[in-house]
Amino acid sequence: MSTHRSELRVGMVGYAFMGAAHSQAWRTVNRVYDLPARARMAMICGRDAGKVADAADRLGWESSTTDWRALVGSDGIDVVDICTPGDSHAEIALAALAAGKHVICEKPLANTVEEARAMTAAAATAQTAGVRSMCGFNYRRVPAVTMMRQLVADGRLGVIRHVRAVYLQDWIVDPQFPLVWRLQKDRAGSGALGDIGAHIIDLTQFVTGQRITGVSAVTETFVKERPLPAGSSGLAARADGDGAATGPVTVDDAAVFVARLGAGTLATYEATRFATGRKNALRVEINGSLGSVVFDLERLNELEFHDGTRLTAEQGFTRILVTEGEHPYMSAWWPPGHIIGYEHSFTHQMRDFVEAVATGVDPTPSFADALHVQLVLDAVTRSARDGSRWTEVEPALAALAV
Amino acid sequence: MSTHRSELRVGMVGYAFMGAAHSQAWRTVNRVYDLPARARMAMICGRDAGKVADAADRLGWESSTTDWRALVGSDGIDVVDICTPGDSHAEIALAALAAGKHVICEKPLANTVEEARAMTAAAATAQTAGVRSMCGFNYRRVPAVTMMRQLVADGRLGVIRHVRAVYLQDWIVDPQFPLVWRLQKDRAGSGALGDIGAHIIDLTQFVTGQRITGVSAVTETFVKERPLPAGSSGLAARADGDGAATGPVTVDDAAVFVARLGAGTLATYEATRFATGRKNALRVEINGSLGSVVFDLERLNELEFHDGTRLTAEQGFTRILVTEGEHPYMSAWWPPGHIIGYEHSFTHQMRDFVEAVATGVDPTPSFADALHVQLVLDAVTRSARDGSRWTEVEPALAALAV
Amino acid sequence: MSTHRSELRVGMVGYAFMGAAHSQAWRTVNRVYDLPARARMAMICGRDAGKVADAADRLGWESSTTDWRALVGSDGIDVVDICTPGDSHAEIALAALAAGKHVICEKPLANTVEEARAMTAAAATAQTAGVRSMCGFNYRRVPAVTMMRQLVADGRLGVIRHVRAVYLQDWIVDPQFPLVWRLQKDRAGSGALGDIGAHIIDLTQFVTGQRITGVSAVTETFVKERPLPAGSSGLAARADGDGAATGPVTVDDAAVFVARLGAGTLATYEATRFATGRKNALRVEINGSLGSVVFDLERLNELEFHDGTRLTAEQGFTRILVTEGEHPYMSAWWPPGHIIGYEHSFTHQMRDFVEAVATGVDPTPSFADALHVQLVLDAVTRSARDGSRWTEVEPALAALAV
Amino acid sequence: MSTHRSELRVGMVGYAFMGAAHSQAWRTVNRVYDLPARARMAMICGRDAGKVADAADRLGWESSTTDWRALVGSDGIDVVDICTPGDSHAEIALAALAAGKHVICEKPLANTVEEARAMTAAAATAQTAGVRSMCGFNYRRVPAVTMMRQLVADGRLGVIRHVRAVYLQDWIVDPQFPLVWRLQKDRAGSGALGDIGAHIIDLTQFVTGQRITGVSAVTETFVKERPLPAGSSGLAARADGDGAATGPVTVDDAAVFVARLGAGTLATYEATRFATGRKNALRVEINGSLGSVVFDLERLNELEFHDGTRLTAEQGFTRILVTEGEHPYMSAWWPPGHIIGYEHSFTHQMRDFVEAVATGVDPTPSFADALHVQLVLDAVTRSARDGSRWTEVEPALAALAV
C-alpha cells in the first residue's frame, strides 16, 4: 500500500446506483475540500467488460477490469470501495483487507451476522497494521444529521425519552413490479429491513449515542409472487408483460418494530416499500426531557429543533436551514440558503474517509459499528419469527470474542 | 322519557374540561344546524354545590344538583351526558339506561373491560325500548377525519397496507408536575394509553373500517414518583413545592404497539405524554395500494391526500383545506378558508346525536364500538405485561354473549 | 342608556354572514370569559319580517324588528351592533350615537371618506358623554396577531424594514359567478380593496404600530361583466344560467400597492379575489433588524417567529402553536394544542368591547383608527387612477378638523 | 474555433462564487448526461497569478492565466464562460464573440442598457457565423421551474391573472457588514435589484411566456454608509472593526415594484437583502383562471400545483416532489425522492448549452432575452426615481434597431 505524493488511488467494485453516487463523491471531494491527500479514481470493476469500460469512460475512472481480485491485489490501488450487492461484500472486503488495502464498504455490511463478524474481526486485525475500514452509512454525513448528534451530545435534549423513526418508500406498490435482486433473499439478505431499515437503525444510534438493546418486531410480505424481471437499472425495472413467468418474493416488504435504546429510551421503527406517495421519507423525531429534533431526508437541508428551555410562549419547532458556514460540512459549499442534495452526503463521507486515512486515524462508522446494526437486524428477524416476543440484541463484543 | 315539542332536555354530569367542551357544543348545535329537535341545557351535576351552581350560571345550564342519581331519575331530563372521570362512567350509565334516558358517555367508555361489557349489554337491552346510547369519540366528527373515512370507503386508497398513528403530548415532561387524577390507575384506568391512545385506536378503526385483531406492545412509566397535587383544573395543575409529599404514578406515561387490522393491514401506534414540544399531536397516516391520507389534529382543518392514480409527474400530497360547503359538516359554518377549532368536533357530535335520537336511529360509535376499543386497550396491557408477545384482541361479540 | 344589573342589551342590525359570526360571539363571550357585564342578545333587525324572525329564533335573539330606527331608539337597547353592507353604516351609526347607544360597527367603517369623517366626528362627540364606539377589525384579536404586536412593541424585531401583506381569495375566478352586492360600487364601496384589503391595512398598522403614509397602486377588474344574481347567501351565490341578463362589475377584482409606513418601512400589499386555490389567505410577514414574524389566517393558531439574536447555527423560523395559557385570550379556552377557529376572533373582540364599555374606557380600534384605514383606501384609489404616482395618505387629524 | 473530436474547450474568466459553481457544473455535466460533445476544462483566468493557479489546481482546470484577452484569443478555447462582476461582462463578451468563441455570460448581462444592447447586437452578428451565446439565468433549469413553464405552456393554469415574486435575503442586515463590491454601483450596476431581482424577472417571464410591459417601483437603501471591507469571499466578508473607515452604499438594499405582464397579468416583485431570517428565499406564485403554482428556491425539489379543474372537495395545493424520471433533467440523477441541490441548476444549464452548441442551435436565454431583463431593471430604476409613476419597459426590438 502506498500513499506517496499524498495520493489515494481508489479502486471501486460495482458501478450501478451506489457506484454512480460514489463516483460523483470521489470526483468532487478534493475540488471542494482542502484535504491532506487527493483521491484518484484509478480503477473500476464490473462483470461485463464492455459495460464496465463504458462506465469508466462516463464516470471518469482511469481504467476498468472484470476481475475484482486483480483490482484488490493491484499495486496501483490504495483504497477498495465496495458498491456491490450485499452477498459479495464479505468476500471482497476480506481479500482487500488481507491485501492491506483500506476499505470502504457500502451498507449493510453483509447479508448475515456471520459474515459481518468475520469482516469485523479482519478489520480489527488489519487495523493493527494501519489499514483503515469504514462502512458507508452516508446519512450520518447529512449536515442536519450531524448537527442533531451535536445537539444531543451537548445535552440540549436532556434525557432522551423517545425515538420515532420511519423510512418509507413506495417503489414496489405495484404488484406487477418485477422480482429484482433486491427482492431476493440470497442476493439482498433481507428486504426493506436491511436496505432502508438499516439506515434508520444506524442513524438513530449515531444521533443518540445509544445502542438498541432489544426489539419486538413484525415483518410482512404483502405481494408474495412477482413477475421475473426483463431488465433493471438503479431502483427502476420492468417486467416482461402479462404472461411473464413469476417467482416468489423471499424478503420482507415492510418491517416494524418497537425497541429500547440505552438505559430507558423507547423507540419505534418502520421500514417499508409500500407507503404510497412516500419516495424517500426517512424521518426521525427524537424527544428528550429538554428538547426535541425532527429530520426528514426529503428536506435534508432542514432541521427542526424544539428548545424546551425557552419561554413557554415562544417555544415551538424551529426550522433551521442547515446551510450556514457554522453548520457541519457546509463552509465549503455555497452561501447560506443555497441547498445541497442527496449526493453531498457521499462527498462528506469521502472527505472524512480521506482525512482519516491520510492522518492515520480510524474512520467511523467502523465495521464493528456496522456489525451492531447487523445484530439488530438479526434480532428483528428473530422476534418477528417468534411471535413478536421481546428479543435482546446480541452484544457485538461477544461476537468479536469469537 | 319525553321528547314533546321536539325538545331534548339534557342533564350533564361533570363540568371540568370535558363539561365545558360539551356545554359549548350543546349551546351551539341548534344555532348552526337545522335539526328535528332542540337541545335544552336543563341540568348540570357536580359534587360541590357552590361550584356547580357557579358552573351552571357561567356555562348556561338552567339548574344544578350535587346528586347525579336525582339528575338521572328526573322527569325533566331526556338525555344524560356523562363527562366524569372513567371510574364513574359505568355506574351512571347503567342507572341512566335503566331510567330510560338516552346516554352520551365520554371516552374511554369505562376503566375496565368488565364495566364496558356491562354497559354494552345494558345499552343493547335499552335499545330494544328505543333508548339510544353513544360514546363520545369526538374526533370522528372532525370534518377531515370524516372525509378520510369517505375516501377509504369509496375505494380511493385501494387495499390498505399501513396505518401509522401517534398521539403525542408533553404536559408531564416535568418530573415536578403533580400526581393528578389522570396519573392514578384507580381513577383513570390507564395513562396515555386510555386517555389518548384510545382516540387513535377508535379513529383508525373508524377511518379504515377495519378492526384491530392483535397487538405487540410496550408501555413505560418514565417518572415513577410525583409530588401530590395542591390543585388542578383541566390539564393544568401545580404541586405544593419542593418539600411536597409524593406518591407513585400508577399508570403508563407512554404506550407503543404494533398491530394488525382486518385481513392484512400493518399498523404502529404510539401514545405518550413525554414528547417535548408536541402539544396535541394526533397524527395519522394511512397508505393503501392506490393512495394515502395524512391527518394532524393540530391542523385539523387540513387533509393531505395522495392520489396514486394520477399522472406520475403530477402526483404528490395535496393539502386540502377542509372548509368547503362540500365537506362534511361544513356547509353550516363559514365561507371556504375560514377555519374551525377543536370544539367544533363536539358540536358535530351533538348534531349527529340529536338527529339520531330525534329520528329514532342508533347513533355511532355505539357502546359496542367503544367496548372493542376497550378490548384493544386490554390486549395492549396484556402484551406489554407478557414480554411484548403477540396478543389477540378478544372478540366483542363473545364478550356480549356473556 | 342603561347598564343596570351589569347587563349590556345588544341590538344587531343585519344577520347574514357577519350577523351569524357576531351572534356566535355574543352567545359565547360570557360563557368563556369572566367579565364585569353580561351581553344579552336583545333584538335583531332585518328588512324581511319573516326572515328576521326566523333568524332571531335560530341565532338566539330575544326579539326582532324590520325597523332599524326603532332598534336604535329603543330603551331596551344599550349597544348597537352594525353588520349591514357598508352603504348603510354611516346612517345607522350616526343615529345610534345620537341616541346615546354604544356602537360596534363592522369594517370597513364606511363606503366613503366623507361618511367615515362624519362618523368619527360623531363618535368623538358622543365619547364626551361616555358613549363608546369601535370598528370591527376582528383579526386584531386572533391571538397570534395580538402576539405579533407584542413582539414588535417589546422591540423583539428591532427596526422594522419590510411589511409583506397579501389577502388572497378565489371566490369569483369563475366569470359566471353572478353580480352580487359585493361587486357593486354603490353597495360595497369598493371590491377586494375595501373588503379584504382593509383587513391587511389595519392589521399591519396595528402590529407595527406605524401608519401608512403614502402609496403607489394598481387596481384591476379582470371580469368586467357578470350575470345578474338569482340569489345569494354569505359569499356563495348562483346565476340564473346561460341566458341570464348581465351587468357591469363596478369594483376592483384586485388591488396591489407599494407603501411606506412610519419613518422608513417599505411595504407591499395585495388584495385579490382571483388567486385560484387561495381561500382565505391573509398572510403577513414583517422583517425587522433583529427578527421577523409570519402569519397565515388559514393556520391562525400558528405564528412563525425568527429571532435574529440567537446563535447563527440555531436560527430559523419557529412555529409557535399559539394555544398556551400564556398566549393572548387563550387561558379561557382549551388545553395547549387544542386549536380555535375563525369565529373566536369575534368572541375575543366582544370580550374586549364588553370589558371596555363596562369599565368606562374606549375600545379599539376606534372610529378614528378606521377612518385612517379609509384614508389609505382612498389614497390607493387615487394613485391607481393617476398612473400609480406616489400618493400621500391624507392625515386623519386634518380630516377631523373639518 | 474548433469542435473536432466532439470536444468543447472551455475558458472561464473569474473563479469566485460563480466560478466555483460553474466549475462544479463543467466537471459533472458529461459524467451524468450523455451528450454529443464533451466539455474540457481548459483554462481559467484571474487577476492574481498565484491565486488563479491555486484555483486551477483546486477546481480542476488544465491551465491558468491572468490575461483574459489571451484566453479569449487562444486557439485552444472554444467556449468563453464569463463569471466576473458585471462591469467587465461587455468588454470580455464582445472580444470573445469577435474572436468567434461561443459565450456563456453570467447574469445580469451587463451593468447598463447600453452595454447590453451592444452585446446583443454583437451576439446577433456572431450568430450568423454559427457562434452561440447564452446568458446564465440558471434557475430556469431548476426542474421544478422548468415544470412550471410546461404546465403554463400546456394551458393547465388557464389565463394568467397574478404573478407574485419575491427574492429575499438577509446577508447585509447588520449595519457593520462592510462595503463589498456588490454594494458599489460602479462594480455591480445595482444592488438587490440587479443581483437577485433580475432572477425573478427572468424566471417569471420564462415561466409565463409573457414579458413585463410596465412597472411602478420604489427602491430603498436602508443603511447608507458602511465600513470599508478588509477582505471578502463569496457573499461573506468582514470589516476591519469599529474604527474602520466607511464609504457610501451606492446601490439599493431593496427594490419593490408592481408590474403588468403580457395582455393583462398583474404582478408584484420584491428583491431585498434585509429580510431577516430569509437566506435565499426566491418564491414565486402564479395564479391562473384554472390553476396555480408555487415555487420556493429553498425547497427547490418541490413544486406546489393547484389544479382548479378537479372536484371541489379534493382541490388543494399538491406538493410534487420533482425527483421522478418523468421530470425535467431528473432521469439522469438519483431514484425518486433523492433530492438535488442548488449547483445542479448549473449542471443542467451546461447540459443544454453543450447540446445546443454541439448540434448547432441557439441556446436560451439569449443575450436578447437578457437585454429585456436589463430593460425592465432600467424601467424600475426610472420609475423609482420619478415618484413611482407608471413606466413602460422600452422594447428590446427598438433597442436592437439602433
mmCIF file of N, CA, C and O in Angstrom, chain B residues 141-181:
data_model
loop_
_atom_site.group_PDB
_atom_site.id
_atom_site.type_symbol
_atom_site.label_atom_id
_atom_site.label_comp_id
_atom_site.label_asym_id
_atom_site.label_seq_id
_atom_site.Cartn_x
_atom_site.Cartn_y
_atom_site.Cartn_z
ATOM 1 N N ARG B 141 -65.768 13.214 14.230
ATOM 2 C CA ARG B 141 -66.566 14.290 13.626
ATOM 3 C C ARG B 141 -65.732 15.497 13.220
ATOM 4 O O ARG B 141 -66.296 16.532 12.863
ATOM 5 N N VAL B 142 -64.419 15.392 13.332
ATOM 6 C CA VAL B 142 -63.594 16.406 12.664
ATOM 7 C C VAL B 142 -63.807 16.195 11.163
ATOM 8 O O VAL B 142 -63.645 15.071 10.668
ATOM 9 N N PRO B 143 -64.195 17.231 10.427
ATOM 10 C CA PRO B 143 -64.541 17.033 9.015
ATOM 11 C C PRO B 143 -63.467 16.305 8.202
ATOM 12 O O PRO B 143 -63.785 15.458 7.366
ATOM 13 N N ALA B 144 -62.199 16.614 8.459
ATOM 14 C CA ALA B 144 -61.134 15.948 7.703
ATOM 15 C C ALA B 144 -61.090 14.459 8.003
ATOM 16 O O ALA B 144 -60.759 13.651 7.131
ATOM 17 N N VAL B 145 -61.425 14.080 9.235
ATOM 18 C CA VAL B 145 -61.436 12.662 9.600
ATOM 19 C C VAL B 145 -62.613 11.965 8.918
ATOM 20 O O VAL B 145 -62.460 10.873 8.347
ATOM 21 N N THR B 146 -63.763 12.607 8.962
ATOM 22 C CA THR B 146 -64.932 12.039 8.280
ATOM 23 C C THR B 146 -64.642 11.880 6.789
ATOM 24 O O THR B 146 -65.012 10.877 6.170
ATOM 25 N N MET B 147 -63.948 12.855 6.231
ATOM 26 C CA MET B 147 -63.613 12.782 4.809
ATOM 27 C C MET B 147 -62.627 11.638 4.528
ATOM 28 O O MET B 147 -62.730 10.964 3.499
ATOM 29 N N MET B 148 -61.685 11.420 5.437
ATOM 30 C CA MET B 148 -60.762 10.288 5.262
ATOM 31 C C MET B 148 -61.553 8.982 5.172
ATOM 32 O O MET B 148 -61.270 8.133 4.335
ATOM 33 N N ARG B 149 -62.529 8.835 6.066
ATOM 34 C CA ARG B 149 -63.327 7.611 6.050
ATOM 35 C C ARG B 149 -64.047 7.452 4.718
ATOM 36 O O ARG B 149 -64.125 6.352 4.157
ATOM 37 N N GLN B 150 -64.573 8.572 4.200
ATOM 38 C CA GLN B 150 -65.286 8.504 2.923
ATOM 39 C C GLN B 150 -64.344 8.091 1.795
ATOM 40 O O GLN B 150 -64.710 7.280 0.941
ATOM 41 N N LEU B 151 -63.124 8.649 1.795
ATOM 42 C CA LEU B 151 -62.163 8.296 0.749
ATOM 43 C C LEU B 151 -61.849 6.799 0.798
ATOM 44 O O LEU B 151 -61.802 6.129 -0.241
ATOM 45 N N VAL B 152 -61.646 6.283 2.014
ATOM 46 C CA VAL B 152 -61.369 4.851 2.151
ATOM 47 C C VAL B 152 -62.582 4.043 1.703
ATOM 48 O O VAL B 152 -62.460 3.091 0.919
ATOM 49 N N ALA B 153 -63.763 4.446 2.171
ATOM 50 C CA ALA B 153 -64.984 3.705 1.840
ATOM 51 C C ALA B 153 -65.261 3.727 0.342
ATOM 52 O O ALA B 153 -65.797 2.766 -0.223
ATOM 53 N N ASP B 154 -64.881 4.801 -0.319
ATOM 54 C CA ASP B 154 -65.081 4.905 -1.770
ATOM 55 C C ASP B 154 -64.001 4.165 -2.565
ATOM 56 O O ASP B 154 -63.992 4.229 -3.801
ATOM 57 N N GLY B 155 -63.087 3.526 -1.865
ATOM 58 C CA GLY B 155 -62.064 2.744 -2.554
ATOM 59 C C GLY B 155 -60.905 3.570 -3.084
ATOM 60 O O GLY B 155 -60.067 3.058 -3.828
ATOM 61 N N ARG B 156 -60.834 4.808 -2.707
ATOM 62 C CA ARG B 156 -59.805 5.689 -3.280
ATOM 63 C C ARG B 156 -58.396 5.324 -2.815
ATOM 64 O O ARG B 156 -57.419 5.741 -3.430
ATOM 65 N N LEU B 157 -58.283 4.597 -1.709
ATOM 66 C CA LEU B 157 -56.965 4.205 -1.233
ATOM 67 C C LEU B 157 -56.615 2.778 -1.651
ATOM 68 O O LEU B 157 -55.499 2.322 -1.431
ATOM 69 N N GLY B 158 -57.561 2.071 -2.236
ATOM 70 C CA GLY B 158 -57.322 0.681 -2.618
ATOM 71 C C GLY B 158 -57.226 -0.205 -1.388
ATOM 72 O O GLY B 158 -57.914 0.024 -0.387
ATOM 73 N N VAL B 159 -56.351 -1.204 -1.480
ATOM 74 C CA VAL B 159 -56.142 -2.103 -0.344
ATOM 75 C C VAL B 159 -55.259 -1.398 0.677
ATOM 76 O O VAL B 159 -54.171 -0.923 0.350
ATOM 77 N N ILE B 160 -55.730 -1.325 1.905
ATOM 78 C CA ILE B 160 -54.944 -0.639 2.940
ATOM 79 C C ILE B 160 -53.751 -1.503 3.331
ATOM 80 O O ILE B 160 -53.902 -2.684 3.629
ATOM 81 N N ARG B 161 -52.565 -0.890 3.312
ATOM 82 C CA ARG B 161 -51.344 -1.613 3.689
ATOM 83 C C ARG B 161 -50.838 -1.195 5.064
ATOM 84 O O ARG B 161 -50.451 -2.036 5.860
ATOM 85 N N HIS B 162 -50.811 0.115 5.312
ATOM 86 C CA HIS B 162 -50.185 0.620 6.540
ATOM 87 C C HIS B 162 -51.071 1.652 7.244
ATOM 88 O O HIS B 162 -51.686 2.495 6.590
ATOM 89 N N VAL B 163 -51.063 1.565 8.569
ATOM 90 C CA VAL B 163 -51.594 2.632 9.418
ATOM 91 C C VAL B 163 -50.460 3.054 10.339
ATOM 92 O O VAL B 163 -49.733 2.204 10.872
ATOM 93 N N ARG B 164 -50.322 4.354 10.490
ATOM 94 C CA ARG B 164 -49.233 4.914 11.299
ATOM 95 C C ARG B 164 -49.882 5.989 12.163
ATOM 96 O O ARG B 164 -50.269 7.040 11.656
ATOM 97 N N ALA B 165 -50.066 5.710 13.439
ATOM 98 C CA ALA B 165 -50.835 6.625 14.286
ATOM 99 C C ALA B 165 -50.079 6.976 15.546
ATOM 100 O O ALA B 165 -49.591 6.091 16.241
ATOM 101 N N VAL B 166 -49.975 8.263 15.816
ATOM 102 C CA VAL B 166 -49.374 8.702 17.084
ATOM 103 C C VAL B 166 -50.288 9.751 17.714
ATOM 104 O O VAL B 166 -51.012 10.463 17.025
ATOM 105 N N TYR B 167 -50.254 9.792 19.032
ATOM 106 C CA TYR B 167 -50.913 10.882 19.757
ATOM 107 C C TYR B 167 -49.868 11.334 20.784
ATOM 108 O O TYR B 167 -49.632 10.659 21.779
ATOM 109 N N LEU B 168 -49.270 12.481 20.490
ATOM 110 C CA LEU B 168 -48.132 12.957 21.267
ATOM 111 C C LEU B 168 -48.493 14.203 22.058
ATOM 112 O O LEU B 168 -48.996 15.178 21.498
ATOM 113 N N GLN B 169 -48.250 14.164 23.341
ATOM 114 C CA GLN B 169 -48.405 15.340 24.196
ATOM 115 C C GLN B 169 -47.151 15.470 25.053
ATOM 116 O O GLN B 169 -46.295 14.579 25.049
ATOM 117 N N ASP B 170 -47.057 16.551 25.787
ATOM 118 C CA ASP B 170 -45.847 16.734 26.606
ATOM 119 C C ASP B 170 -46.124 17.356 27.965
ATOM 120 O O ASP B 170 -45.217 17.867 28.596
ATOM 121 N N TRP B 171 -47.382 17.260 28.435
ATOM 122 C CA TRP B 171 -47.745 18.044 29.615
ATOM 123 C C TRP B 171 -47.208 17.526 30.935
ATOM 124 O O TRP B 171 -47.334 18.220 31.951
ATOM 125 N N ILE B 172 -46.589 16.327 30.946
ATOM 126 C CA ILE B 172 -45.998 15.875 32.216
ATOM 127 C C ILE B 172 -44.509 15.581 32.069
ATOM 128 O O ILE B 172 -43.957 14.802 32.843
ATOM 129 N N VAL B 173 -43.876 16.189 31.081
ATOM 130 C CA VAL B 173 -42.429 16.010 30.923
ATOM 131 C C VAL B 173 -41.682 16.439 32.190
ATOM 132 O O VAL B 173 -40.723 15.791 32.612
ATOM 133 N N ASP B 174 -42.153 17.505 32.800
ATOM 134 C CA ASP B 174 -41.526 17.998 34.028
ATOM 135 C C ASP B 174 -41.799 17.020 35.177
ATOM 136 O O ASP B 174 -42.959 16.779 35.534
ATOM 137 N N PRO B 175 -40.749 16.454 35.781
ATOM 138 C CA PRO B 175 -40.957 15.484 36.879
ATOM 139 C C PRO B 175 -41.645 16.096 38.092
ATOM 140 O O PRO B 175 -42.135 15.363 38.959
ATOM 141 N N GLN B 176 -41.684 17.438 38.158
ATOM 142 C CA GLN B 176 -42.344 18.097 39.287
ATOM 143 C C GLN B 176 -43.838 18.320 39.040
ATOM 144 O O GLN B 176 -44.550 18.816 39.912
ATOM 145 N N PHE B 177 -44.312 17.986 37.843
ATOM 146 C CA PHE B 177 -45.749 18.070 37.609
ATOM 147 C C PHE B 177 -46.429 17.091 38.570
ATOM 148 O O PHE B 177 -45.990 15.966 38.733
ATOM 149 N N PRO B 178 -47.522 17.521 39.223
ATOM 150 C CA PRO B 178 -48.047 16.719 40.331
ATOM 151 C C PRO B 178 -48.878 15.499 39.902
ATOM 152 O O PRO B 178 -49.243 15.345 38.748
ATOM 153 N N LEU B 179 -49.179 14.726 40.874
ATOM 154 C CA LEU B 179 -49.881 13.454 40.694
ATOM 155 C C LEU B 179 -51.390 13.680 40.600
ATOM 156 O O LEU B 179 -52.139 13.368 41.533
ATOM 157 N N VAL B 180 -51.853 14.212 39.478
ATOM 158 C CA VAL B 180 -53.285 14.472 39.282
ATOM 159 C C VAL B 180 -54.041 13.163 39.045
ATOM 160 O O VAL B 180 -53.438 12.111 38.880
ATOM 161 N N TRP B 181 -55.374 13.253 39.013
ATOM 162 C CA TRP B 181 -56.163 12.009 38.912
ATOM 163 C C TRP B 181 -55.855 11.226 37.644
ATOM 164 O O TRP B 181 -55.958 10.001 37.621
#
